[in-house]
Short mmCIF file of C-alpha atoms and ligand atoms in Angstrom, two decimals:
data_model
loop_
_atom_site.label_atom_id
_atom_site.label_comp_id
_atom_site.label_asym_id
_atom_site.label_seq_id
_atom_site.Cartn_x
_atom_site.Cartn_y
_atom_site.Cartn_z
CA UNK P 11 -103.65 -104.37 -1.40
CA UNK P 12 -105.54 -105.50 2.24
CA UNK P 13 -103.92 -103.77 5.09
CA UNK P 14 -102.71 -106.55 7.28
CA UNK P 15 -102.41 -104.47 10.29
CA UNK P 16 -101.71 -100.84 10.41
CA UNK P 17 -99.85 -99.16 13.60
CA UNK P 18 -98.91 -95.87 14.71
CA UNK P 19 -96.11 -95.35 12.28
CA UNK P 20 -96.02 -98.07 9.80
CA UNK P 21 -98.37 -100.21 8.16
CA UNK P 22 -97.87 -104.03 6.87
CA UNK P 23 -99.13 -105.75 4.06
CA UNK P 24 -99.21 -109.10 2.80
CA UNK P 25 -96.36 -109.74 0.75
CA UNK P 26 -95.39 -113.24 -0.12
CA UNK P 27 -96.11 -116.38 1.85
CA UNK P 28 -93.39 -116.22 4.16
CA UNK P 29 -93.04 -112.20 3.38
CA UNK P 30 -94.53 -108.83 4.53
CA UNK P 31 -94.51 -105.25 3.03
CA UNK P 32 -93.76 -102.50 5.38
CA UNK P 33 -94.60 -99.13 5.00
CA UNK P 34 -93.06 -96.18 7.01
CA UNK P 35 -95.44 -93.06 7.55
CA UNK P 36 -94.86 -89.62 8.45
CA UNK P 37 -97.41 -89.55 11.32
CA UNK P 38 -95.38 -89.03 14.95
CA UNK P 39 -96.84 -89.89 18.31
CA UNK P 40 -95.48 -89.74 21.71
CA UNK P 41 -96.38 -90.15 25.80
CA UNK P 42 -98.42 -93.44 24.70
CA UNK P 43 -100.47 -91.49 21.15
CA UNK P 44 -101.51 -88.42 23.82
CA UNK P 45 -99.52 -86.16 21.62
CA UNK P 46 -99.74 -86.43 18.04
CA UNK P 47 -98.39 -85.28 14.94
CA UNK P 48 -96.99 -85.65 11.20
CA UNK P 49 -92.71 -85.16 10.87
CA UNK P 50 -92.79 -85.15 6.75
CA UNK P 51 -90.41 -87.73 5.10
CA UNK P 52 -90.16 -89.34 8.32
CA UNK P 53 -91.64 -92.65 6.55
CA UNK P 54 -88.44 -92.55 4.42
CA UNK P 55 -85.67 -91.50 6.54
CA UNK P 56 -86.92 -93.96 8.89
CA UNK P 57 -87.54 -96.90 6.22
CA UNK P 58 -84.26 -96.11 4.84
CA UNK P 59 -82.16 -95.50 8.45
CA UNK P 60 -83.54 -99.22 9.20
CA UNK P 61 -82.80 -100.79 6.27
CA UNK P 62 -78.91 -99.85 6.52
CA UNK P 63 -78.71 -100.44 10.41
CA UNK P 64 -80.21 -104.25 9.58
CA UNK P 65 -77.60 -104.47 6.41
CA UNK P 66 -75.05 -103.62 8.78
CA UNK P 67 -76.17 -105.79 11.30
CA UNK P 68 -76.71 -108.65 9.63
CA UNK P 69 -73.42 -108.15 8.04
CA UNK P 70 -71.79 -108.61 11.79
CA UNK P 71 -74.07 -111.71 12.76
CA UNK P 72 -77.06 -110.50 13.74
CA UNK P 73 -80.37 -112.12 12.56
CA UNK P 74 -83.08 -109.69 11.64
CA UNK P 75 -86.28 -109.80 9.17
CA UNK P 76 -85.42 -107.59 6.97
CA UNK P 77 -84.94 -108.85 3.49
CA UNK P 78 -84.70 -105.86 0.95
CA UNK P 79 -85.99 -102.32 0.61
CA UNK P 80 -88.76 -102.17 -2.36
CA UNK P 81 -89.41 -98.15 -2.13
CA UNK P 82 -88.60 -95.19 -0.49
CA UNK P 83 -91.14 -95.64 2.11
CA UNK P 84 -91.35 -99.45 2.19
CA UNK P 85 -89.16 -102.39 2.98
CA UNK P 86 -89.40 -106.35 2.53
CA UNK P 87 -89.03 -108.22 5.99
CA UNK P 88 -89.72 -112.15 7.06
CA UNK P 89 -93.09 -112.70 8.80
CA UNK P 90 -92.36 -113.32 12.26
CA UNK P 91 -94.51 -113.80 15.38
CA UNK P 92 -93.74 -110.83 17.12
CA UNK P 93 -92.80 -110.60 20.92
CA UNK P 94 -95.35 -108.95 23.30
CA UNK P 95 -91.60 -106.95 24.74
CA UNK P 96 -90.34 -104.24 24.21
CA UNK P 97 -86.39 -104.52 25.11
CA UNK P 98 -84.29 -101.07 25.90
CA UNK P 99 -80.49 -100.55 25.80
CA UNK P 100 -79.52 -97.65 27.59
CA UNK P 101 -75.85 -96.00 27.61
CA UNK P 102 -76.87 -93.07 29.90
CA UNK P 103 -80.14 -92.12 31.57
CA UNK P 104 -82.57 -90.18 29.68
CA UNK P 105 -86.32 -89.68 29.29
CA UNK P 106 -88.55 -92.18 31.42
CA UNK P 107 -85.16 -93.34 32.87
CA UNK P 108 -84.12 -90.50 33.78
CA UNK P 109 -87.69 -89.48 35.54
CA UNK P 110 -87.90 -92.86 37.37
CA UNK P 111 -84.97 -92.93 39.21
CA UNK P 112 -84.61 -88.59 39.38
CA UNK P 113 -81.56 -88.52 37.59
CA UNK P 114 -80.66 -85.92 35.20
CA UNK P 115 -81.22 -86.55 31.52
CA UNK P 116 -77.86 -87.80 30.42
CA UNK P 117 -76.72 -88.60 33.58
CA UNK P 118 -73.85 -91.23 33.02
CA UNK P 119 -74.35 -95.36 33.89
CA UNK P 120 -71.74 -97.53 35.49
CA UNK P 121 -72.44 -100.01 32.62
CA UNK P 122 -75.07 -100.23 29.82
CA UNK P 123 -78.31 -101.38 30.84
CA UNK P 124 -81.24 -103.74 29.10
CA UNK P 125 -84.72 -103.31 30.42
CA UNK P 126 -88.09 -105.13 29.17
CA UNK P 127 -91.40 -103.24 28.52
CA UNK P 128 -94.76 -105.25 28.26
CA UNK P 129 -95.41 -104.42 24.63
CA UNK P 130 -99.09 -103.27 25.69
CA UNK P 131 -99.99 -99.63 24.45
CA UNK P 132 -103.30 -99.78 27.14
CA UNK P 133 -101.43 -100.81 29.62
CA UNK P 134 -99.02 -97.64 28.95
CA UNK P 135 -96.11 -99.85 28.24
CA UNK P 136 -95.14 -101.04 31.46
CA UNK P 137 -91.80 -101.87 32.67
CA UNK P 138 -91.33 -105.97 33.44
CA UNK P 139 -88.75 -107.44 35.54
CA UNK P 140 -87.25 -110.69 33.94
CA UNK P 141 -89.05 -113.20 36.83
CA UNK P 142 -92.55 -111.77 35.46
CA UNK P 143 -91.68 -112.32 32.11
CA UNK P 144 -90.98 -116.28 32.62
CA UNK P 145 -93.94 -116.27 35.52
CA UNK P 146 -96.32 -115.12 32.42
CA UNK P 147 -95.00 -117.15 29.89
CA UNK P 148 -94.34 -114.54 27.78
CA UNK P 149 -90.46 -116.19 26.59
CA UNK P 150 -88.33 -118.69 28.01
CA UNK P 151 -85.12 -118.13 30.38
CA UNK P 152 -83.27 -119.62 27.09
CA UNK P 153 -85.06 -116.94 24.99
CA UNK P 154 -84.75 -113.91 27.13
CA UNK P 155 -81.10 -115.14 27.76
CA UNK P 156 -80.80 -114.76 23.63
CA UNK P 157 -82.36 -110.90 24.17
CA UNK P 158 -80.34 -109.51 26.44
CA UNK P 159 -76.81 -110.74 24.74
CA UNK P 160 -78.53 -110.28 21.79
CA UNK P 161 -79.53 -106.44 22.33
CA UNK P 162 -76.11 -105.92 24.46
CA UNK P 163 -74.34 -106.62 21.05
CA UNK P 164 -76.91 -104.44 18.55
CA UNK P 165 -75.93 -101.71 21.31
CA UNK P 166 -72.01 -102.20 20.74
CA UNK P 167 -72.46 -102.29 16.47
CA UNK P 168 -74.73 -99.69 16.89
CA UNK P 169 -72.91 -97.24 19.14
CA UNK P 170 -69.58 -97.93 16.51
CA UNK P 171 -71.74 -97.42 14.03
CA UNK P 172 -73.19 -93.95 15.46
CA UNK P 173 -69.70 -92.66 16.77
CA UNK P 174 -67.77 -92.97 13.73
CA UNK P 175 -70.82 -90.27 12.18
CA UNK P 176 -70.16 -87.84 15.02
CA UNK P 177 -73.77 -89.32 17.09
CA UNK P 178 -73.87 -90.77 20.38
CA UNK P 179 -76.05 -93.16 20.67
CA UNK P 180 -77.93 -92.85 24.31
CA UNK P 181 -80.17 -95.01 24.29
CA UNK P 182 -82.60 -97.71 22.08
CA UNK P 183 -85.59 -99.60 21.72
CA UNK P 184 -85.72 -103.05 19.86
CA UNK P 185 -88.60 -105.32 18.68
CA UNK P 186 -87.83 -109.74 18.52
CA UNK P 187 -89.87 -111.95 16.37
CA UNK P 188 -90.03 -115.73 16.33
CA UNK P 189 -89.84 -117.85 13.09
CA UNK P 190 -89.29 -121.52 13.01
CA UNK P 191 -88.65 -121.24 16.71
CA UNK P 192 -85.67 -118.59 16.06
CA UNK P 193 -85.30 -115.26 16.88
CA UNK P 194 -84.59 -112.27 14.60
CA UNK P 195 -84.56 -108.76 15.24
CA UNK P 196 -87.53 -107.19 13.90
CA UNK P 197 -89.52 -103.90 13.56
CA UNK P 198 -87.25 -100.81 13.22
CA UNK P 199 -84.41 -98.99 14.37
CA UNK P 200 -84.88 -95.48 13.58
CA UNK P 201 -84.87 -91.78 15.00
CA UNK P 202 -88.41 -92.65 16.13
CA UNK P 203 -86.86 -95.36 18.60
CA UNK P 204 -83.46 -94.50 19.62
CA UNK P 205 -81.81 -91.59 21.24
CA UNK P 206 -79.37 -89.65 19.45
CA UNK P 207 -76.95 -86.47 20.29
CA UNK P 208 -74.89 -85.00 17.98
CA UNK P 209 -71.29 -85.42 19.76
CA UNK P 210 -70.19 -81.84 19.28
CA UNK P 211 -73.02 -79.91 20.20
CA UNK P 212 -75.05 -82.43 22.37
CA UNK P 213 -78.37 -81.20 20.54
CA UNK P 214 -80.87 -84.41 20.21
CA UNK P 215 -81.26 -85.19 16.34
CA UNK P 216 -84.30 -87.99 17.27
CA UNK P 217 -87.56 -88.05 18.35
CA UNK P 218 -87.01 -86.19 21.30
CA UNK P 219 -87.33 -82.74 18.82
CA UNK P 220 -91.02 -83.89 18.45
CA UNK P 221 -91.71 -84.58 21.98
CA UNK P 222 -90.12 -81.72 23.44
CA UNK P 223 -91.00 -79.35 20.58
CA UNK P 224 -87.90 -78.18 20.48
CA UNK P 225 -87.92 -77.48 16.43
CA UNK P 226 -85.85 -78.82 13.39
CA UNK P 227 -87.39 -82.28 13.69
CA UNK P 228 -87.55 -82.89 9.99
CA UNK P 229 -84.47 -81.30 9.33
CA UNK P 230 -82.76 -83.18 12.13
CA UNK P 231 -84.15 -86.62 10.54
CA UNK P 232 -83.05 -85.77 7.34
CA UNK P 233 -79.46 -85.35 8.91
CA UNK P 234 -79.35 -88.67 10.54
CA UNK P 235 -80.17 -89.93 7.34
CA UNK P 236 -77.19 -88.05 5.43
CA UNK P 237 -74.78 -89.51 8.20
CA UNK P 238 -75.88 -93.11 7.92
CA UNK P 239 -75.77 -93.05 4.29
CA UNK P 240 -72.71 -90.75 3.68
CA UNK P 241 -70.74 -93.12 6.34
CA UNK P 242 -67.67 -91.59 7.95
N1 UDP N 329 -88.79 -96.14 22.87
C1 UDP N 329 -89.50 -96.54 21.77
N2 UDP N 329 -90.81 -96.90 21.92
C2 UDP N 329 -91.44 -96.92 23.12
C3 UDP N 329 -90.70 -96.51 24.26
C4 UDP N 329 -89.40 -96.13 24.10
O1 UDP N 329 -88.97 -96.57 20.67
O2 UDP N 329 -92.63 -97.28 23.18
C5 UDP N 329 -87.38 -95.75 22.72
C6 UDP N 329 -87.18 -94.26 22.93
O3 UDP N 329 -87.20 -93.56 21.71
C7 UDP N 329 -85.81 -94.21 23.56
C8 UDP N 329 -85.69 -95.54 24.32
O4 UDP N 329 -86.64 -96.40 23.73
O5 UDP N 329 -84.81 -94.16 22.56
C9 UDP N 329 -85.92 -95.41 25.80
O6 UDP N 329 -87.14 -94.74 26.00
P1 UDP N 329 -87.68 -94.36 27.45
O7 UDP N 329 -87.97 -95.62 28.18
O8 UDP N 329 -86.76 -93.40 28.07
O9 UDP N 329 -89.11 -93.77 27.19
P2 UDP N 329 -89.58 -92.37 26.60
O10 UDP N 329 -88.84 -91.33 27.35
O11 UDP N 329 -89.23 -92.45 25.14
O12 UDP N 329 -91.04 -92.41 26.85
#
């Protein structure tokens, strides 16, 4: 089947009419694609992480696009026009956070905190203030209003979610689409875009093992899996 578009760690097809495949791979980048590698079975632990974080969202009220898993490696979702943003929840500081502002990586916050990124992988990225965002016309104040409530509540399921599997979640990365002038959670929420610490030892079990080479990255995947799955 045509490749519709493939990125750096998942490609889509064309599925239905309304309907995309996704498939997860098992090649890793990080620092903007400068460093580059392949975390095996990645593609399913992440393909199967996000399809139980969006069951379990949706089951609490959130809209998302995903619709079913089909494989292993590959899930059904709703074609949606995605949004050129890039919105962060963060529970402590960590990683570019953490560098920006000099603070040490898990540093604690008065009160969890959503940023924007310009969804622009030339452009590195960038951080965007809420005023530039309506000044560009990238959403509306109604429609970034919906993100940040919208991303402050993923952050509470999610952080349950994570807790009750001995995982604190730190901090996360989500992806909005639009369809039929709504917005649903989109993309994924895996290892590959959240921050994760086991709770008794404080050891990163996410994507941080691949950018820091700090070894175990499969194995650490394939343990966030076992915990989302096994539940409790
Ligand atoms: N993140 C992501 N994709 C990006 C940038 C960040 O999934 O392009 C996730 C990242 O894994 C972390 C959170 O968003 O869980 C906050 O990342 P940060 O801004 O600290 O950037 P990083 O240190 O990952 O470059």
């Amino acid at each position: 089947m045509e490749k519709l578009y493939e990125g750096k760690a998942k490609v889509l097809y064309p599925e239905g009419e309304d309907t995309l495949r996704v498939y997860f791979k098992d090649e890793a980048t990080a620092f903007n694609a400068q460093k580059r590698g392949v975390i095996p079975g990645k593609g399913v632990v992440n393909n199967k992480v996000s399809a139980a974080l969006f069951r379990y969202l949706e089951a609490h009220g959130i809209r998302t696009h995903f619709l079913k898993e089909l494989s292993d490696r590959e899930m059904e979702v709703r074609r949606v026009a995605i949004l050129p943003l890039e919105v962060i929840l963060r529970f402590r500081a960590a990683g570019s956070f953490a560098k920006r502002y000099g603070l040490a990586e898990g540093a604690p916050l008065k009160a969890p905190l959503v940023e924007f990124s310009l969804k622009n992988d030339a452009l590195g990225d960038p951080l965007i203030c809420p005023e530039a965002v309506l000044a560009l016309g990238l959403a509306t104040e109604a429609e970034l209003a919906t993100l940040k409530a919208t991303t402050l509540r993923v952050g509470e399921l999610l952080k349950g979610f994570f807790a009750e599997r001995s995982l604190e979640l730190v901090d996360f990365k989500l992806e909005f689409g639009k369809k039929d002038g709504e917005i649903l959670l989109a993309d994924e929420i895996s290892p590959d875009t959240m921050r994760l610490w086991d709770t008794k030892t404080g050891e990163p079990m996410d994507k941080d093992r691949f950018r820091k080479d700090l070894g175990g990255v499969e194995e650490a995947y394939q343990e966030v899996l076992r915990r989302v799955l096994g539940g409790a």
